[in-house]
PDB file of C-alpha atoms in Angstrom:
ATOM      1  CA  MET A 500    -110.067 -35.052   6.583  1.00 89.00           C
ATOM      2  CA  ASN A 501    -112.310 -33.187   4.164  1.00 86.00           C
ATOM      3  CA  ASP A 502    -115.140 -30.382   4.905  1.00 91.00           C
ATOM      4  CA  PRO A 503    -114.052 -30.362   8.537  1.00 96.00           C
ATOM      5  CA  VAL A 504    -115.399 -27.812  11.157  1.00 97.00           C
ATOM      6  CA  THR A 505    -113.400 -24.556  11.247  1.00 97.00           C
ATOM      7  CA  THR A 506    -113.218 -22.547  14.153  1.00 98.00           C
ATOM      8  CA  LEU A 507    -111.099 -19.645  14.952  1.00 97.00           C
ATOM      9  CA  ASP A 508    -109.538 -19.012  18.880  1.00 97.00           C
ATOM     10  CA  ALA A 509    -110.019 -15.416  19.060  1.00 96.00           C
ATOM     11  CA  ARG A 510    -107.848 -15.657  22.317  1.00 96.00           C
ATOM     12  CA  PHE A 511    -104.905 -15.998  20.189  1.00 96.00           C
ATOM     13  CA  SER A 512    -105.814 -14.088  17.231  1.00 97.00           C
ATOM     14  CA  ASP A 513    -105.914 -10.478  16.073  1.00 96.00           C
ATOM     15  CA  THR A 514    -109.166  -8.695  16.724  1.00 96.00           C
ATOM     16  CA  ASP A 515    -109.628  -8.320  12.630  1.00 96.00           C
ATOM     17  CA  ALA A 516    -108.203 -11.976  11.991  1.00 97.00           C
ATOM     18  CA  GLU A 517    -110.226 -14.336  10.006  1.00 97.00           C
ATOM     19  CA  PRO A 518    -110.434 -18.432  10.073  1.00 98.00           C
ATOM     20  CA  THR A 519    -107.794 -19.819   8.122  1.00 98.00           C
ATOM     21  CA  SER A 520    -109.714 -21.769   5.263  1.00 97.00           C
ATOM     22  CA  TRP A 521    -109.452 -25.610   5.183  1.00 98.00           C
ATOM     23  CA  GLU A 522    -108.760 -25.231   1.529  1.00 97.00           C
ATOM     24  CA  ALA A 523    -105.630 -22.857   2.391  1.00 97.00           C
ATOM     25  CA  THR A 524    -104.649 -24.992   5.393  1.00 98.00           C
ATOM     26  CA  ARG A 525    -104.816 -28.094   2.939  1.00 97.00           C
ATOM     27  CA  GLU A 526    -102.575 -26.520   0.448  1.00 97.00           C
ATOM     28  CA  VAL A 527     -99.608 -26.032   2.760  1.00 97.00           C
ATOM     29  CA  LEU A 528    -100.109 -30.004   3.642  1.00 97.00           C
ATOM     30  CA  GLU A 529     -99.638 -30.835   0.250  1.00 95.00           C
ATOM     31  CA  ASN A 530     -96.721 -28.499  -1.086  1.00 95.00           C
ATOM     32  CA  ALA A 531     -94.455 -28.842   2.189  1.00 95.00           C
ATOM     33  CA  GLN A 532     -91.200 -29.918   1.696  1.00 92.00           C
ATOM     34  CA  ILE A 533     -90.249 -30.552   5.125  1.00 95.00           C
ATOM     35  CA  THR A 534     -92.602 -32.027   7.870  1.00 97.00           C
ATOM     36  CA  TRP A 535     -91.627 -32.443  11.497  1.00 98.00           C
ATOM     37  CA  LEU A 536     -92.857 -35.946  13.071  1.00 98.00           C
ATOM     38  CA  ALA A 537     -92.869 -35.720  16.978  1.00 98.00           C
ATOM     39  CA  THR A 538     -93.329 -39.215  18.634  1.00 98.00           C
ATOM     40  CA  VAL A 539     -93.142 -40.384  22.316  1.00 98.00           C
ATOM     41  CA  ARG A 540     -90.083 -42.569  23.527  1.00 97.00           C
ATOM     42  CA  ALA A 541     -90.724 -45.345  25.808  1.00 96.00           C
ATOM     43  CA  ASP A 542     -89.489 -43.433  28.474  1.00 97.00           C
ATOM     44  CA  GLY A 543     -91.808 -40.569  27.625  1.00 96.00           C
ATOM     45  CA  ARG A 544     -89.420 -38.181  26.496  1.00 97.00           C
ATOM     46  CA  PRO A 545     -89.982 -36.398  22.701  1.00 98.00           C
ATOM     47  CA  HIS A 546     -88.616 -37.625  19.713  1.00 98.00           C
ATOM     48  CA  VAL A 547     -88.572 -35.202  16.897  1.00 98.00           C
ATOM     49  CA  THR A 548     -87.196 -35.527  13.150  1.00 98.00           C
ATOM     50  CA  PRO A 549     -87.568 -33.871   9.939  1.00 97.00           C
ATOM     51  CA  LEU A 550     -89.360 -36.026   6.838  1.00 96.00           C
ATOM     52  CA  VAL A 551     -90.938 -35.938   3.887  1.00 94.00           C
ATOM     53  CA  ALA A 552     -94.836 -36.198   4.023  1.00 96.00           C
ATOM     54  CA  VAL A 553     -97.027 -36.850   1.400  1.00 96.00           C
ATOM     55  CA  TRP A 554    -100.962 -35.659   2.055  1.00 97.00           C
ATOM     56  CA  LEU A 555    -103.304 -38.203  -0.113  1.00 96.00           C
ATOM     57  CA  ASP A 556    -106.854 -39.416   0.579  1.00 95.00           C
ATOM     58  CA  GLY A 557    -107.422 -37.016   3.624  1.00 96.00           C
ATOM     59  CA  ALA A 558    -104.274 -38.012   5.826  1.00 97.00           C
ATOM     60  CA  LEU A 559    -101.002 -36.948   5.943  1.00 98.00           C
ATOM     61  CA  HIS A 560     -98.414 -40.112   5.251  1.00 98.00           C
ATOM     62  CA  PHE A 561     -94.776 -40.772   6.109  1.00 98.00           C
ATOM     63  CA  THR A 562     -92.222 -43.256   6.035  1.00 97.00           C
ATOM     64  CA  THR A 563     -89.695 -45.001   8.362  1.00 97.00           C
ATOM     65  CA  GLY A 564     -87.247 -47.717   8.522  1.00 96.00           C
ATOM     66  CA  PRO A 565     -88.140 -50.586  10.894  1.00 96.00           C
ATOM     67  CA  GLU A 566     -85.506 -50.124  13.000  1.00 96.00           C
ATOM     68  CA  GLU A 567     -85.754 -46.392  13.341  1.00 97.00           C
ATOM     69  CA  GLN A 568     -86.282 -44.608  16.622  1.00 98.00           C
ATOM     70  CA  LYS A 569     -89.659 -43.174  14.952  1.00 98.00           C
ATOM     71  CA  ALA A 570     -90.753 -46.550  14.254  1.00 98.00           C
ATOM     72  CA  VAL A 571     -89.831 -47.962  17.799  1.00 98.00           C
ATOM     73  CA  ASN A 572     -91.610 -45.290  19.482  1.00 98.00           C
ATOM     74  CA  LEU A 573     -94.811 -46.033  17.119  1.00 98.00           C
ATOM     75  CA  VAL A 574     -95.075 -49.646  18.443  1.00 96.00           C
ATOM     76  CA  ARG A 575     -95.603 -48.412  21.872  1.00 96.00           C
ATOM     77  CA  ASN A 576     -97.565 -45.252  21.520  1.00 98.00           C
ATOM     78  CA  PRO A 577     -99.150 -43.981  17.931  1.00 98.00           C
ATOM     79  CA  HIS A 578     -99.928 -40.638  19.137  1.00 98.00           C
ATOM     80  CA  VAL A 579     -98.111 -38.187  16.622  1.00 98.00           C
ATOM     81  CA  VAL A 580     -98.039 -34.414  15.909  1.00 98.00           C
ATOM     82  CA  LEU A 581     -96.727 -33.523  12.456  1.00 98.00           C
ATOM     83  CA  THR A 582     -95.749 -29.888  11.930  1.00 98.00           C
ATOM     84  CA  THR A 583     -94.917 -27.778   8.820  1.00 98.00           C
ATOM     85  CA  GLY A 584     -94.541 -24.187   8.120  1.00 96.00           C
ATOM     86  CA  ASN A 585     -91.967 -21.686   7.537  1.00 90.00           C
ATOM     87  CA  ASN A 586     -89.351 -19.983  10.265  1.00 90.00           C
ATOM     88  CA  THR A 587     -90.415 -16.350  10.032  1.00 92.00           C
ATOM     89  CA  TRP A 588     -92.390 -14.637  12.856  1.00 90.00           C
ATOM     90  CA  ASP A 589     -94.291 -12.333  10.624  1.00 92.00           C
ATOM     91  CA  GLU A 590     -95.528 -14.090   7.303  1.00 94.00           C
ATOM     92  CA  GLY A 591     -96.739 -17.488   6.232  1.00 95.00           C
ATOM     93  CA  LEU A 592     -98.682 -20.495   7.955  1.00 97.00           C
ATOM     94  CA  ASP A 593     -97.765 -22.973  10.127  1.00 98.00           C
ATOM     95  CA  VAL A 594    -100.038 -26.136  10.362  1.00 98.00           C
ATOM     96  CA  MET A 595     -99.930 -29.007  13.105  1.00 98.00           C
ATOM     97  CA  VAL A 596    -101.444 -32.196  12.480  1.00 98.00           C
ATOM     98  CA  GLU A 597    -102.646 -34.261  15.705  1.00 98.00           C
ATOM     99  CA  GLY A 598    -103.734 -37.942  15.509  1.00 98.00           C
ATOM    100  CA  GLU A 599    -102.485 -41.651  15.814  1.00 98.00           C
ATOM    101  CA  ALA A 600    -100.231 -43.189  13.233  1.00 98.00           C
ATOM    102  CA  ARG A 601    -101.429 -46.224  11.432  1.00 98.00           C
ATOM    103  CA  ARG A 602     -99.493 -48.698   9.243  1.00 98.00           C
ATOM    104  CA  VAL A 603    -100.603 -48.776   5.510  1.00 98.00           C
ATOM    105  CA  ILE A 604    -100.105 -52.174   4.099  1.00 97.00           C
ATOM    106  CA  ASP A 605    -102.904 -51.921   1.404  1.00 95.00           C
ATOM    107  CA  ARG A 606    -101.313 -52.644  -2.033  1.00 94.00           C
ATOM    108  CA  ASP A 607    -103.297 -50.338  -4.233  1.00 95.00           C
ATOM    109  CA  THR A 608    -102.948 -47.852  -1.524  1.00 96.00           C
ATOM    110  CA  LEU A 609     -98.801 -47.875  -1.283  1.00 96.00           C
ATOM    111  CA  ALA A 610     -99.033 -47.986  -5.080  1.00 94.00           C
ATOM    112  CA  ARG A 611    -100.599 -44.668  -5.242  1.00 95.00           C
ATOM    113  CA  LEU A 612     -98.170 -42.990  -2.173  1.00 96.00           C
ATOM    114  CA  ALA A 613     -95.230 -44.185  -4.156  1.00 94.00           C
ATOM    115  CA  ALA A 614     -96.144 -42.286  -7.383  1.00 93.00           C
ATOM    116  CA  ALA A 615     -97.476 -39.320  -4.872  1.00 93.00           C
ATOM    117  CA  TRP A 616     -93.884 -39.807  -3.280  1.00 92.00           C
ATOM    118  CA  ARG A 617     -92.076 -39.279  -6.598  1.00 90.00           C
ATOM    119  CA  THR A 618     -93.695 -35.967  -7.270  1.00 88.00           C
ATOM    120  CA  LYS A 619     -91.829 -34.459  -4.197  1.00 84.00           C
ATOM    121  CA  TRP A 620     -89.249 -32.093  -4.515  1.00 73.00           C
ATOM    122  CA  ASP A 621     -87.378 -33.046  -7.756  1.00 77.00           C
ATOM    123  CA  GLY A 622     -88.494 -36.467  -7.999  1.00 74.00           C
ATOM    124  CA  ARG A 623     -85.896 -38.247  -5.789  1.00 78.00           C
ATOM    125  CA  TRP A 624     -88.092 -39.360  -3.479  1.00 77.00           C
ATOM    126  CA  HIS A 625     -88.548 -42.636  -5.452  1.00 84.00           C
ATOM    127  CA  PHE A 626     -90.266 -45.671  -3.616  1.00 88.00           C
ATOM    128  CA  GLU A 627     -91.278 -49.189  -5.155  1.00 86.00           C
ATOM    129  CA  GLN A 628     -94.055 -50.732  -3.259  1.00 87.00           C
ATOM    130  CA  ASP A 629     -93.403 -54.225  -2.332  1.00 87.00           C
ATOM    131  CA  ASP A 630     -96.144 -56.122  -0.163  1.00 89.00           C
ATOM    132  CA  ASP A 631     -96.611 -54.261   2.607  1.00 94.00           C
ATOM    133  CA  VAL A 632     -93.815 -51.866   2.666  1.00 92.00           C
ATOM    134  CA  PHE A 633     -92.158 -49.484   0.310  1.00 92.00           C
ATOM    135  CA  ARG A 634     -88.404 -50.236  -1.027  1.00 88.00           C
ATOM    136  CA  ASN A 635     -85.699 -47.842  -2.116  1.00 85.00           C
ATOM    137  CA  ASP A 636     -83.867 -47.767  -4.958  1.00 83.00           C
ATOM    138  CA  ILE A 637     -80.967 -49.914  -2.923  1.00 86.00           C
ATOM    139  CA  GLY A 638     -83.901 -52.362  -1.674  1.00 86.00           C
ATOM    140  CA  ASP A 639     -84.216 -51.178   2.033  1.00 91.00           C
ATOM    141  CA  PRO A 640     -87.457 -51.343   3.435  1.00 94.00           C
ATOM    142  CA  ALA A 641     -89.400 -48.735   4.475  1.00 95.00           C
ATOM    143  CA  LEU A 642     -92.977 -48.610   6.651  1.00 97.00           C
ATOM    144  CA  VAL A 643     -95.547 -46.369   5.633  1.00 97.00           C
ATOM    145  CA  PHE A 644     -97.818 -44.845   7.898  1.00 98.00           C
ATOM    146  CA  ALA A 645    -100.794 -42.910   8.029  1.00 98.00           C
ATOM    147  CA  VAL A 646    -102.559 -40.060  10.416  1.00 98.00           C
ATOM    148  CA  GLU A 647    -105.986 -39.258   9.725  1.00 97.00           C
ATOM    149  CA  PRO A 648    -106.228 -35.728  11.512  1.00 97.00           C
ATOM    150  CA  ASP A 649    -107.981 -35.685  14.901  1.00 97.00           C
ATOM    151  CA  LYS A 650    -106.999 -31.662  14.809  1.00 97.00           C
ATOM    152  CA  VAL A 651    -105.688 -29.735  12.667  1.00 98.00           C
ATOM    153  CA  LEU A 652    -104.247 -26.227  14.098  1.00 98.00           C
ATOM    154  CA  ALA A 653    -103.583 -23.354  11.369  1.00 98.00           C
ATOM    155  CA  PHE A 654    -101.231 -20.535  12.597  1.00 98.00           C
ATOM    156  CA  GLY A 655    -101.264 -17.241  10.629  1.00 97.00           C
ATOM    157  CA  LYS A 656     -98.801 -15.187  10.833  1.00 96.00           C
ATOM    158  CA  GLY A 657     -98.675 -11.115   9.575  1.00 93.00           C
ATOM    159  CA  THR A 658    -102.338 -10.934  10.742  1.00 94.00           C
ATOM    160  CA  PHE A 659    -101.992 -13.537  13.618  1.00 96.00           C
ATOM    161  CA  SER A 660    -104.668 -16.272  13.535  1.00 97.00           C
ATOM    162  CA  HIS A 661    -105.017 -19.368  15.413  1.00 98.00           C
ATOM    163  CA  THR A 662    -107.303 -21.597  13.379  1.00 98.00           C
ATOM    164  CA  ARG A 663    -108.908 -25.408  14.278  1.00 98.00           C
ATOM    165  CA  HIS A 664    -109.781 -27.666  12.020  1.00 98.00           C
ATOM    166  CA  VAL A 665    -111.861 -31.091  13.463  1.00 97.00           C
ATOM    167  CA  PRO A 666    -113.407 -33.766  11.417  1.00 95.00           C
ATOM    168  CA  ARG A 667    -117.027 -33.215  10.963  1.00 90.00           C
ATOM    169  CA  VAL A 668    -118.936 -36.420  12.811  1.00 81.00           C
ATOM    170  CA  THR A 669    -121.456 -37.878  10.812  1.00 64.00           C
ATOM    171  CA  PRO A 670    -124.356 -40.243  12.205  1.00 60.00           C
ATOM    172  CA  THR A 671    -121.800 -43.382  11.545  1.00 58.00           C
ATOM    173  CA  GLY A 672    -119.340 -41.522  13.828  1.00 57.00           C
ATOM    174  CA  ARG A 673    -117.226 -39.977  11.398  1.00 53.00           C
TER     175      ARG A 673
END
């Protein structure tokens, strides 16, 4: 998502709050060390797990092993929420991304994403691109998913604000 429509929801914001800019929101997504992924199990129960995500080309990306619960859930229901921020009440910015997870299988995109993952933390997230998956250092496969946001919510703390970012609709539909 680039250049979204940004609005402040005054119902959930302090009277002197300003909307959180897209730039500030995107920065939180780009710099997050941990992101929490919520998927839906076959019986409708939620499944939430922490992971390392990468923001690239207007989407938030994550990986999972083919047999992990999140991968199993995504086969049935691609709708997800990814959240990040901090655990303090009165400072920082919490961000939620809503959308559908889709597999990334393009070799060039996977190569660029593998390079982006190596920049996370201290470089210990090392993947190699192999056909339509990543491989870790012992050769295990990792599926790569992208979430192009349908909606991004930014919750400012201190001066409390509730900002909504949605894709700008163009004559071509997005």
